[in-house]
Short mmCIF file of C-alpha atoms in Angstrom, two decimals:
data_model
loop_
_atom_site.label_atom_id
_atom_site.label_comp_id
_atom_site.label_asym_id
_atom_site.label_seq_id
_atom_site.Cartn_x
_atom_site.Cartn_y
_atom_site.Cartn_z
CA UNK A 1 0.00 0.00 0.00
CA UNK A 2 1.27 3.47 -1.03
CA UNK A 3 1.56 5.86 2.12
CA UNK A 4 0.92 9.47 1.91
CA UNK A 5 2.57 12.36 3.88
CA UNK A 6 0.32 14.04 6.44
CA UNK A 7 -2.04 16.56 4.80
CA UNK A 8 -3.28 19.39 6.45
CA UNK A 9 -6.49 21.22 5.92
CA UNK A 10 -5.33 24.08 4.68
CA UNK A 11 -8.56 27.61 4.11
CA UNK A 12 -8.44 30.99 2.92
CA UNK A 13 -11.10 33.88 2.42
CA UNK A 14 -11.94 35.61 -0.46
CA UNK A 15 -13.01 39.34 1.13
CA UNK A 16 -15.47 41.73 -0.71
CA UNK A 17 -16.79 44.14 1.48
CA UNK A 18 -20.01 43.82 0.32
CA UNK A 19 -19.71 40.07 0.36
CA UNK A 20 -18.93 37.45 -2.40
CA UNK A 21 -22.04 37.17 -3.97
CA UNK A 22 -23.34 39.90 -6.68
CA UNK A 23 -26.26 40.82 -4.34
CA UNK A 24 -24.70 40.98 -1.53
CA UNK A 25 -24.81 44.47 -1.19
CA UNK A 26 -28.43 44.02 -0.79
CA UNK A 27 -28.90 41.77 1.98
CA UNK A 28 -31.16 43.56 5.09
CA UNK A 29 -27.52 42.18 7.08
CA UNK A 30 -25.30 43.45 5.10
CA UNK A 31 -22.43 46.14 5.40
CA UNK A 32 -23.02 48.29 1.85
CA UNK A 33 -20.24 50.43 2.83
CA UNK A 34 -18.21 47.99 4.20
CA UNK A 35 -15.75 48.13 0.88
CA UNK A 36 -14.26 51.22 2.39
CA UNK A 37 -14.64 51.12 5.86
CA UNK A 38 -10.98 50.13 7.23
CA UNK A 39 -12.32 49.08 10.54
CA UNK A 40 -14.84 46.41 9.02
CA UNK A 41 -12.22 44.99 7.21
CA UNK A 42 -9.91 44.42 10.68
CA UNK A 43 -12.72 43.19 12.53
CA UNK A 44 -13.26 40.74 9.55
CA UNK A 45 -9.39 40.03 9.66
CA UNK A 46 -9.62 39.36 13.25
CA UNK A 47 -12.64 37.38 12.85
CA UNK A 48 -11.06 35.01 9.88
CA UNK A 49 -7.90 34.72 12.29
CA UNK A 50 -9.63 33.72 14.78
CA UNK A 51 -11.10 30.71 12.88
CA UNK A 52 -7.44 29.90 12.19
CA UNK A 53 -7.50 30.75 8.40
CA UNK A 54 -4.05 30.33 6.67
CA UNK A 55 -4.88 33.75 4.51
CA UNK A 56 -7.40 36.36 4.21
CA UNK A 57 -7.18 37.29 0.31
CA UNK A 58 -8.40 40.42 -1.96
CA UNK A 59 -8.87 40.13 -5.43
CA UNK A 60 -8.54 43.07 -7.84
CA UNK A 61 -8.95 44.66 -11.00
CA UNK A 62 -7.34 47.81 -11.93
CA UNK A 63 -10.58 48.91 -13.16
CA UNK A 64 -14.36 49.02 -11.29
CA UNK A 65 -15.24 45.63 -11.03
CA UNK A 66 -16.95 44.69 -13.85
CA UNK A 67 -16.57 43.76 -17.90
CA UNK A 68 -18.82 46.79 -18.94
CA UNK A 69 -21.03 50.02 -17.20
CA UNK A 70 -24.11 48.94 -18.04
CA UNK A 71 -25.40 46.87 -14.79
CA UNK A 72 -22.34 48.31 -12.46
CA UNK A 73 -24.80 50.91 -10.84
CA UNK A 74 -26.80 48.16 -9.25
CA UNK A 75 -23.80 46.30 -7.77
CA UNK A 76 -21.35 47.09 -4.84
CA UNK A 77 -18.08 46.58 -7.04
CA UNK A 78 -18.07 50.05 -8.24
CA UNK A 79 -15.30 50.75 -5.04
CA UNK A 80 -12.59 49.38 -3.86
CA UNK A 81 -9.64 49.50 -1.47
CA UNK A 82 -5.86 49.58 -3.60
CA UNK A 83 -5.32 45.75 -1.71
CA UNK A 84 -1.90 46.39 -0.74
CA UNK A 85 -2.15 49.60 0.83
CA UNK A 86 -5.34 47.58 2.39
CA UNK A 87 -3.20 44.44 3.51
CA UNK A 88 -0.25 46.46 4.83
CA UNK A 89 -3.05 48.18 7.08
CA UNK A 90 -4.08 45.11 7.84
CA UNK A 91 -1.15 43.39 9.04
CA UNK A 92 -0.93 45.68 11.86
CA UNK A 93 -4.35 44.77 13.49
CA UNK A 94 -3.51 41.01 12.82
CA UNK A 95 -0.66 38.53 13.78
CA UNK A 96 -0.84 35.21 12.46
CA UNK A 97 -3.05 35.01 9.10
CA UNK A 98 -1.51 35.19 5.52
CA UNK A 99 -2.11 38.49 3.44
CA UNK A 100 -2.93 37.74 -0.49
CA UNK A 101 -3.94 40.06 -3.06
CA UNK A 102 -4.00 40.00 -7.10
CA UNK A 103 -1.70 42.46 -9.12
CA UNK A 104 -1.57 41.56 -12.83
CA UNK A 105 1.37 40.66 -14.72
CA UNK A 106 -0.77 42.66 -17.94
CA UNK A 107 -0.72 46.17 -16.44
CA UNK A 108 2.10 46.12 -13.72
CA UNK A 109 6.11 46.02 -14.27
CA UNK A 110 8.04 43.34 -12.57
CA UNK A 111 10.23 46.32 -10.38
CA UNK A 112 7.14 47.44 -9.06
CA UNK A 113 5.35 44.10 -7.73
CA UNK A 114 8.77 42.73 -6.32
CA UNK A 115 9.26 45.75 -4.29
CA UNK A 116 5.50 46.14 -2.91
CA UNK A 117 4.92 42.37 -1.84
CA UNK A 118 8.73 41.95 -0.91
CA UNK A 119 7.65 45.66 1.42
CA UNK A 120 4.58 43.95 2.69
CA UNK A 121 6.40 40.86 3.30
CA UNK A 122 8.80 42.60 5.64
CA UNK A 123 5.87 44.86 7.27
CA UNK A 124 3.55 41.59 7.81
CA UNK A 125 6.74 39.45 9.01
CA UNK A 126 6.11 37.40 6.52
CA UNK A 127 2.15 37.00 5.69
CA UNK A 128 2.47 37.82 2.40
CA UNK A 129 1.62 35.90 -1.00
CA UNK A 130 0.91 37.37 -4.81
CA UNK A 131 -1.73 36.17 -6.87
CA UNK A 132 -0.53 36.34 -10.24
CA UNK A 133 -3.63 37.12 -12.78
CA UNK A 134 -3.71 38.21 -16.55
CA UNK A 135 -6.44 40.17 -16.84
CA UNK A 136 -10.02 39.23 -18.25
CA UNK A 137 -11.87 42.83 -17.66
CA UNK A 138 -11.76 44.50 -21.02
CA UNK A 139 -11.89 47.86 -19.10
CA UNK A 140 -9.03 47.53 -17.50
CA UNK A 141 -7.32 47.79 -20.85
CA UNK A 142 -8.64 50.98 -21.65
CA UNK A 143 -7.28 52.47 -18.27
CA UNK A 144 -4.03 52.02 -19.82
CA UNK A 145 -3.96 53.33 -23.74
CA UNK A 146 -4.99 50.21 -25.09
CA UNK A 147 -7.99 49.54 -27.20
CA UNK A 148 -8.19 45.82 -26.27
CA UNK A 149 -6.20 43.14 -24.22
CA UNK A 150 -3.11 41.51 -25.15
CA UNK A 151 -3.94 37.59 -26.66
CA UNK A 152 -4.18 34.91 -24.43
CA UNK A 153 -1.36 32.90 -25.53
CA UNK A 154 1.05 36.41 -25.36
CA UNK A 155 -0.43 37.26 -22.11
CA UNK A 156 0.53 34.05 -20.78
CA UNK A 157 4.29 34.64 -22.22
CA UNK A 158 4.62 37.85 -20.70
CA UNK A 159 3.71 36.74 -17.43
CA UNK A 160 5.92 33.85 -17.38
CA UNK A 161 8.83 36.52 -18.04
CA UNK A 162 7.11 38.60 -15.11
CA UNK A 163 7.14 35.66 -12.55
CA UNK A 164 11.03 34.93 -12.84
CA UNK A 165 12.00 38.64 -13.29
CA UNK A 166 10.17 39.26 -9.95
CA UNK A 167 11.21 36.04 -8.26
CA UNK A 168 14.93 36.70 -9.49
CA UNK A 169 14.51 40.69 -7.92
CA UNK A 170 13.23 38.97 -4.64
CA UNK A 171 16.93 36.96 -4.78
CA UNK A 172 18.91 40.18 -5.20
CA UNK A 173 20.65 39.91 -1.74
CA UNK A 174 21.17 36.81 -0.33
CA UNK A 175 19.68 35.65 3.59
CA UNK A 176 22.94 37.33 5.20
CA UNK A 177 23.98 39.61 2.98
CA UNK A 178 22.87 42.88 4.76
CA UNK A 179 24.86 42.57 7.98
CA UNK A 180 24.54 46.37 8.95
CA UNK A 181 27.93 46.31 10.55
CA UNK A 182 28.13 49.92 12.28
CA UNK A 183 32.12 49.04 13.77
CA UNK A 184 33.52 48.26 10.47
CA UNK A 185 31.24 50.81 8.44
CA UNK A 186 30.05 47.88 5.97
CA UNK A 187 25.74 48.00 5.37
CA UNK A 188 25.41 44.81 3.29
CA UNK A 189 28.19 42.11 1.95
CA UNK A 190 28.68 42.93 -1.89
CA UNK A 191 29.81 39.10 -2.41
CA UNK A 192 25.59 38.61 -1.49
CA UNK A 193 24.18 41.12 -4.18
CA UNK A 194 23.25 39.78 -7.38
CA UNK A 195 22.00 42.36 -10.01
CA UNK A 196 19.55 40.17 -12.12
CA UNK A 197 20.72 41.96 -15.40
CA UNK A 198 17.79 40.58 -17.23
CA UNK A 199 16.94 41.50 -20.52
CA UNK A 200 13.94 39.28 -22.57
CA UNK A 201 10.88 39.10 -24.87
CA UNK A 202 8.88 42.23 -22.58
CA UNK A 203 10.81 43.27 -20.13
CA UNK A 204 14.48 44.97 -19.17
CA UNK A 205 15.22 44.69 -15.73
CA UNK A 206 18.53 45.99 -14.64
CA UNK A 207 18.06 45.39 -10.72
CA UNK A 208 19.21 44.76 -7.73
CA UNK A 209 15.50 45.24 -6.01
CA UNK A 210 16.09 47.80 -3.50
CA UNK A 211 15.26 45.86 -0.47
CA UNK A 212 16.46 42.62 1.25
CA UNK A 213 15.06 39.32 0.98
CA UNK A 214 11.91 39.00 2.02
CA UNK A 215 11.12 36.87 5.35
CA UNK A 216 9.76 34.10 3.24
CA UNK A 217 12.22 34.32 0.66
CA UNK A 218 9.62 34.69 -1.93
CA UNK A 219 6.14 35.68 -1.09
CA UNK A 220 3.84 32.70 -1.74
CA UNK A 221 2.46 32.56 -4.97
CA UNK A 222 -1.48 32.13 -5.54
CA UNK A 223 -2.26 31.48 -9.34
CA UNK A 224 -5.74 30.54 -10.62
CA UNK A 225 -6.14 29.33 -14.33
CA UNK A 226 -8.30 26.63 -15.53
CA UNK A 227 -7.36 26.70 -19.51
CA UNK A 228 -4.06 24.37 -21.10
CA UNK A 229 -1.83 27.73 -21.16
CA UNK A 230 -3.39 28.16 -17.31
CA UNK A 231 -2.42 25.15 -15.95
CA UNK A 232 1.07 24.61 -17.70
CA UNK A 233 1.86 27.98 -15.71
CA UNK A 234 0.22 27.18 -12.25
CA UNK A 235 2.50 23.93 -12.79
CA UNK A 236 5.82 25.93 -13.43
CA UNK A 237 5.03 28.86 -10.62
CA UNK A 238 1.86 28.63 -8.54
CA UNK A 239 1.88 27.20 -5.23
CA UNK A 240 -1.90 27.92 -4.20
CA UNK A 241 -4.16 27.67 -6.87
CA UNK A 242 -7.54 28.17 -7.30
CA UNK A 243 -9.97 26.48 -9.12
CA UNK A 244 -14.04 26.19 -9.98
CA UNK A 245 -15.02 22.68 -10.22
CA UNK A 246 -18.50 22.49 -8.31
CA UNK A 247 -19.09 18.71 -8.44
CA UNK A 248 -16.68 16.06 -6.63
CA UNK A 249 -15.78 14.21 -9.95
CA UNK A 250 -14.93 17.00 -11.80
CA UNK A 251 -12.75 18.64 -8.84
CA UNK A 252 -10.76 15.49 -8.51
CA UNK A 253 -10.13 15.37 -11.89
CA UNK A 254 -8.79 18.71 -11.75
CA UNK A 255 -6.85 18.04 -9.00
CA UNK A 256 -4.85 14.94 -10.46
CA UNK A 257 -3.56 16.73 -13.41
CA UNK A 258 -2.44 19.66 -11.61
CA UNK A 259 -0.54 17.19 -9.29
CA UNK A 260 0.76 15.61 -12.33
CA UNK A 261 1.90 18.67 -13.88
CA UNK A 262 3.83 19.88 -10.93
CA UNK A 263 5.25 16.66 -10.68
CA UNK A 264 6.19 17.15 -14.47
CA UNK A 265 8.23 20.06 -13.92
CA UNK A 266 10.16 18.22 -10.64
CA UNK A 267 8.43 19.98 -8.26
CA UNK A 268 6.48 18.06 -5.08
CA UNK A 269 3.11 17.99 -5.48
CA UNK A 270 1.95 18.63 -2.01
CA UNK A 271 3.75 21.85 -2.42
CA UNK A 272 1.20 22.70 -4.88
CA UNK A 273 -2.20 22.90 -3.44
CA UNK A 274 -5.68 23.09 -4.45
CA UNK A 275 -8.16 25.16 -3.52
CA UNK A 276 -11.64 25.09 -5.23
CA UNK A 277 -14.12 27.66 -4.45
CA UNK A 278 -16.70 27.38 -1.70
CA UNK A 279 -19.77 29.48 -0.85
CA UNK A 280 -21.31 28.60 2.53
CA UNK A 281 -24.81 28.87 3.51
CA UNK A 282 -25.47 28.22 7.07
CA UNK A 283 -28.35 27.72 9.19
CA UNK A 284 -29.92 25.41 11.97
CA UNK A 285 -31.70 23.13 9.14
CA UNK A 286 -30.76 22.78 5.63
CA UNK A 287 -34.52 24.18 4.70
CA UNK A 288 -33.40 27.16 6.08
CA UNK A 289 -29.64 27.55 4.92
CA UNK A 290 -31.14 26.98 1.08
CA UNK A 291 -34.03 29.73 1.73
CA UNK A 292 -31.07 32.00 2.76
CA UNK A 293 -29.54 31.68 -0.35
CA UNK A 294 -32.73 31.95 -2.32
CA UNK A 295 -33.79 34.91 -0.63
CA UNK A 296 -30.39 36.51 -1.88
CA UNK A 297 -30.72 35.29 -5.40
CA UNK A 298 -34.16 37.14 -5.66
CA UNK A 299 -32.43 40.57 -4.89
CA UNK A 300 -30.50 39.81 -8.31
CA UNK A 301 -31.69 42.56 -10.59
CA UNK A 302 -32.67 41.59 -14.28
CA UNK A 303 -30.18 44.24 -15.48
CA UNK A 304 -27.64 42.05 -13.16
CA UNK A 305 -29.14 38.70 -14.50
CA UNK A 306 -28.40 39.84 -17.81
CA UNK A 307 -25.43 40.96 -17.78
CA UNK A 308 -24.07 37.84 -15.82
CA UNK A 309 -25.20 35.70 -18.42
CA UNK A 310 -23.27 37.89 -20.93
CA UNK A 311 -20.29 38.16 -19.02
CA UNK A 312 -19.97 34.08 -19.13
CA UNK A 313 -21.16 33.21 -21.91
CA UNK A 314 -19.77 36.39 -24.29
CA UNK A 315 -20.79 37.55 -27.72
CA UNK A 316 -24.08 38.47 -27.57
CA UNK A 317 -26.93 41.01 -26.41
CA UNK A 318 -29.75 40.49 -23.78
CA UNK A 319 -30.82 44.00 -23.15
CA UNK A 320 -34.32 43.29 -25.06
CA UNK A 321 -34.63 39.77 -23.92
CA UNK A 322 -36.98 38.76 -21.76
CA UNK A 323 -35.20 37.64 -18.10
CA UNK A 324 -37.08 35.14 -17.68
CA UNK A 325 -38.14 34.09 -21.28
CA UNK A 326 -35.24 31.26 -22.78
CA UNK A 327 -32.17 31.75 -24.12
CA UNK A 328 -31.96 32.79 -27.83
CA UNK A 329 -29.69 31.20 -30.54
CA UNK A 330 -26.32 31.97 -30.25
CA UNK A 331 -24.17 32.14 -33.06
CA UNK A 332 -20.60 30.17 -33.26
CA UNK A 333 -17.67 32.66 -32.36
CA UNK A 334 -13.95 32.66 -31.55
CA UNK A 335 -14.23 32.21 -28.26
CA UNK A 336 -13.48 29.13 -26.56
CA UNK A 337 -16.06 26.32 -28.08
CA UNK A 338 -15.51 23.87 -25.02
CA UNK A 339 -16.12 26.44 -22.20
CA UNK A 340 -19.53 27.10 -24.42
CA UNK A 341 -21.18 24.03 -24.13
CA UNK A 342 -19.99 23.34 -21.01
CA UNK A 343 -22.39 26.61 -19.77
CA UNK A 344 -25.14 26.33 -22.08
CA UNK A 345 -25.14 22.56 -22.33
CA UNK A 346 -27.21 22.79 -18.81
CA UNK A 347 -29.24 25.99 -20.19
CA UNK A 348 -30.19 23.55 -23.46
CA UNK A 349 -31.07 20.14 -20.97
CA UNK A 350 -32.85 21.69 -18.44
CA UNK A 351 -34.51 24.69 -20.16
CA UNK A 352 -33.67 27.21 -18.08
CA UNK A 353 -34.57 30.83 -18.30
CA UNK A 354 -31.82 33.91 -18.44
CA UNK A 355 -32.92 34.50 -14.81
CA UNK A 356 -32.52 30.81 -13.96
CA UNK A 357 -29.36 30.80 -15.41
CA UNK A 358 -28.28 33.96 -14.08
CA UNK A 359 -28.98 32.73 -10.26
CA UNK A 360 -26.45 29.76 -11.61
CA UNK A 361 -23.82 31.67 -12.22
CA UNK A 362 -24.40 33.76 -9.07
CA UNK A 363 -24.69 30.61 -6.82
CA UNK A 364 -21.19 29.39 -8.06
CA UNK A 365 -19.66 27.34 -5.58
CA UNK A 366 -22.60 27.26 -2.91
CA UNK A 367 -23.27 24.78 -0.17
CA UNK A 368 -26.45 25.47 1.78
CA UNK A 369 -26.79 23.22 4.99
CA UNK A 370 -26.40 23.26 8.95
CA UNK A 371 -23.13 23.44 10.28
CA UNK A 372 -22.40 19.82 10.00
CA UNK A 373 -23.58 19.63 6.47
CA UNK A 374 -20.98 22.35 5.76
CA UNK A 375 -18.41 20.59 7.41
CA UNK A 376 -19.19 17.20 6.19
CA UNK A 377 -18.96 18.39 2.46
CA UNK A 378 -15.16 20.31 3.69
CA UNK A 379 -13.90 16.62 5.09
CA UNK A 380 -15.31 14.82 1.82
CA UNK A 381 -13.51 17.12 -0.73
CA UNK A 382 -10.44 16.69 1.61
CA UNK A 383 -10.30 13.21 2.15
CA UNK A 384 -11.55 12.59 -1.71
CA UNK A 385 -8.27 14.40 -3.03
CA UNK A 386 -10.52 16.82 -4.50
CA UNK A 387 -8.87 19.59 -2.63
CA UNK A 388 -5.85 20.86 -0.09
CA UNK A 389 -8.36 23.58 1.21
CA UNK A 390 -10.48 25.95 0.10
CA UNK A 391 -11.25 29.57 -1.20
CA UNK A 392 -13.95 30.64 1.05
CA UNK A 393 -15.97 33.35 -0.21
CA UNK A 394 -18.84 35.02 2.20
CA UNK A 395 -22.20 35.37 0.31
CA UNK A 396 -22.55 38.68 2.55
CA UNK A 397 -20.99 40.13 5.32
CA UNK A 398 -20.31 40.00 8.34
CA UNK A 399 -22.64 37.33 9.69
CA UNK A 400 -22.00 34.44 7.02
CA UNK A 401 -17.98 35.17 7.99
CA UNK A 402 -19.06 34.82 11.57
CA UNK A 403 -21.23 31.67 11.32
CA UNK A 404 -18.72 29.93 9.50
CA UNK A 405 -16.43 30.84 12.81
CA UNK A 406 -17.95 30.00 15.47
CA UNK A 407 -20.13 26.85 14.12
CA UNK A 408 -18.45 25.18 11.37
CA UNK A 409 -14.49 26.09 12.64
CA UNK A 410 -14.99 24.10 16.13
CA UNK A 411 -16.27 21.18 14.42
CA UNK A 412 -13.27 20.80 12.01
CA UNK A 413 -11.31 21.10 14.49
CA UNK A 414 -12.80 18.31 17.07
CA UNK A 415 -12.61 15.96 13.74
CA UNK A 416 -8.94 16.88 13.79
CA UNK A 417 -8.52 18.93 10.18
CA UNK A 418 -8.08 22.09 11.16
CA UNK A 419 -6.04 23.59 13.36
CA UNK A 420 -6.38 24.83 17.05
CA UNK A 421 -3.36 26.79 17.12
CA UNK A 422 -1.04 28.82 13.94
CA UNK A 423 1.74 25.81 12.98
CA UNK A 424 4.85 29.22 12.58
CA UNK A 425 4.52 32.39 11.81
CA UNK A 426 4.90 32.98 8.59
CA UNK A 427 2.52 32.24 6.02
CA UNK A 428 4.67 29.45 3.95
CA UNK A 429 5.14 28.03 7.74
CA UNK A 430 1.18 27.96 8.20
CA UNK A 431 1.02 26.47 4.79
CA UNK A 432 3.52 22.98 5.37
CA UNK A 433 5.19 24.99 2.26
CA UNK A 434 9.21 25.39 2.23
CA UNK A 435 10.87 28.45 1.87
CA UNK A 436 12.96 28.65 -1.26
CA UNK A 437 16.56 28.82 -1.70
CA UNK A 438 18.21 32.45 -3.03
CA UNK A 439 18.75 30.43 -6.18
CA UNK A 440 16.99 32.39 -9.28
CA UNK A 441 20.43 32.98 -10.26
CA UNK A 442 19.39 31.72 -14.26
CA UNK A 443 18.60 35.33 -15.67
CA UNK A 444 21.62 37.31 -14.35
CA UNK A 445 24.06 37.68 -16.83
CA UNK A 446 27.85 36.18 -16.21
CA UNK A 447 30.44 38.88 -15.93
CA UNK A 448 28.47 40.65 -13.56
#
């Protein structure tokens, strides 16, 4: 019989002010100016840290949140907190959990992300981790001169570039290199800087980063990318990733072949792990954890419905369809064919309206039960190798944030797959992940 090493139940939370779900603004419980109210976000931090979550993470677009104006007016993602002036905030009024946020490799230059997360690094003692995106929001292209995004394929290139430029930056000094040595007047060992020199396809990067190694020695890396290109780069760089899979099948699948890939590039697997999206409901009975989330889904507006539908689907016009009249025929385009029929295959079978659709989309990753339910369907993934942990994302806040806490936290932890008490304290510690060697010596140039 094969024996596998310990695995530890590993969660993080997705934070929206207004909540995760596109209503959540809405909800008679909900903060609608929590997205920039500082002190809801600590008490949220504190909260999440309390329930012993590796990471509290922000996601971002350097644009509002949203692919076009149209329906943005009836959502809460018109506003949002810059997330690392956010997490640096953050890490003051917190001690122990991990501090995550998206910066794209699209609209950023590698100087500039290796100093900030290398920064919050140092400020957080080392809570900090990158999620490395693309960029799917058209509008965020237009914030920047251009009239469209770059292609997939060349988006994908530049950000591989991006990754080792940054991670290379991160390496300028070695561990001990900056002794500060006041009696014999020396600040840092010169034989422990290395000046990347880096010159490639997008970017020219001189170096050295002007700041010492971070604590972790690189930030931890959070990737998310369920396409070939996607998963060929969480394979080479990602060390969290997340993913969408909503059925147990499908999520283990998923989970194999990123294993596999890692493996593939001669790195451990369970130093990459999995985390597929979760949306928790809870309540006393499951009857009333699944009217919760209906209750929600009705304070989806059509203009919302409709545009959600667009927004996954692509390439075509609802504004004068009925929301809750069918589908109409939608022509063949250049967008991906499989990722098609994989969302209106279910539209097709079980004849469901644009509204019925729409609430779908919105559910996402939703589990409506009691506290045990919840937890039951946590331990199953787990133990199923359908996941590591999990990206928890609050339909609303605070309350759902708080349920999860103080009913669903205590009884992972009694089943013994959570943690009572932070492992270290840095994030990579929390994680079971190893802190990597100042080797990304492969893009300086010899003769330095």
């Amino acid at each position: 019989m094969t024996s596998h090493p310990a695995r530890r139940l590993t969660l993080g939370a997705l934070v929206h002010g207004s909540g995760g779900h596109i209503a959540g603004w809405r909800h008679p419980d909900a903060r609608p100016d929590g997205q920039l109210d500082f002190a809801f976000h600590a008490d949220l931090a504190r909260t999440l840290e309390r329930g012993r979550f590796d990471a509290l993470f922000v996601a971002d677009v350097v644009a509002v949140r949203g692919h076009q104006l149209d329906s943005l007016s009836r959502t809460g993602r018109a506003e949002h907190f810059e997330p690392l002036t956010l997490l640096a905030a953050l890490s003051l009024v917190t001690e122990h959990i991990g501090l995550a946020a998206t910066a794209t490799t699209t609209y950023h230059h590698p100087f500039h992300i290796a100093r900030k997360f290398a920064s919050l690094d140092h400020i957080s003692g080392g809570r900090a981790a990158w999620n490395v995106v693309t960029s799917v929001v058209p509008l965020e292209a237009a914030n920047f001169g251009y009239d469209r995004h770059l292609e997939h394929e060349l988006r994908y290139r530049r950000a591989d570039e991006f990754v080792q430029v940054v991670k290379a930056l991160w390496d300028s000094y070695d561990d001990e290199a900056v002794v500060r040595d006041k009696a014999g007047g020396r600040y840092y060992d010169p034989a422990g800087l290395h000046t990347p020199h880096h010159r490639g396809e997008h970017f020219a990067v001189r170096g050295p980063l002007n700041i010492s190694r971070p604590p972790q020695g690189h930030p931890v890396v959070f990737q998310a990318g369920s396409s070939e290109t996607g998963r060929e780069f969480a394979a080479r760089h990602g060390e969290v990733l997340f993913t969408t899979q909503h059925e147990l099948g499908a999520a283990q699948a998923c989970y194999a072949d990123v294993k596999a890939r890692a493996a593939a590039r001669g790195r451990a697997p369970a130093h990459v792990l999995v985390w597929p999206g979760l949306t928790p409901f809870v309540a006393s009975t499951e009857t009333e954890a699944r009217q919760r989330l209906a209750e929600l889904q009705d304070l989806i507006h059509d203009d919302v419905a409709r545009r959600l539908v667009q927004d996954n689907i692509g390439d075509l016009d609802l504004t004068d369809h009925p929301v809750d009249g069918p589908l109409p025929d939608i022509p063949e385009t250049n967008r991906s064919k499989s990722r098609r029929d994989l969302l209106l295959k279910p539209a097709h079978d079980e004849k469901l309206t644009i509204r019925q659709l729409a609430h779908r989309f919105a559910a996402g990753s939703a589990v409506a039960g009691t506290p045990e339910q919840i937890a039951d369907h946590i331990e199953t993934w787990f133990h199923a190798y359908a996941a590591d942990g999990f990206n928890i994302s609050f339909p609303y806040l605070p309350g759902p944030a708080e349920d999860f806490v103080d009913q669903v936290v205590p009884l992972l932890q009694r089943r013994g797959l959570l943690r009572t008490e932070y492992e270290g304290t840095t994030l990579r510690e929390n994680l079971g992940l190893p802190r990597p060697a100042a080797a990304a010596r492969h893009l300086q140039e010899t003769g330095r």
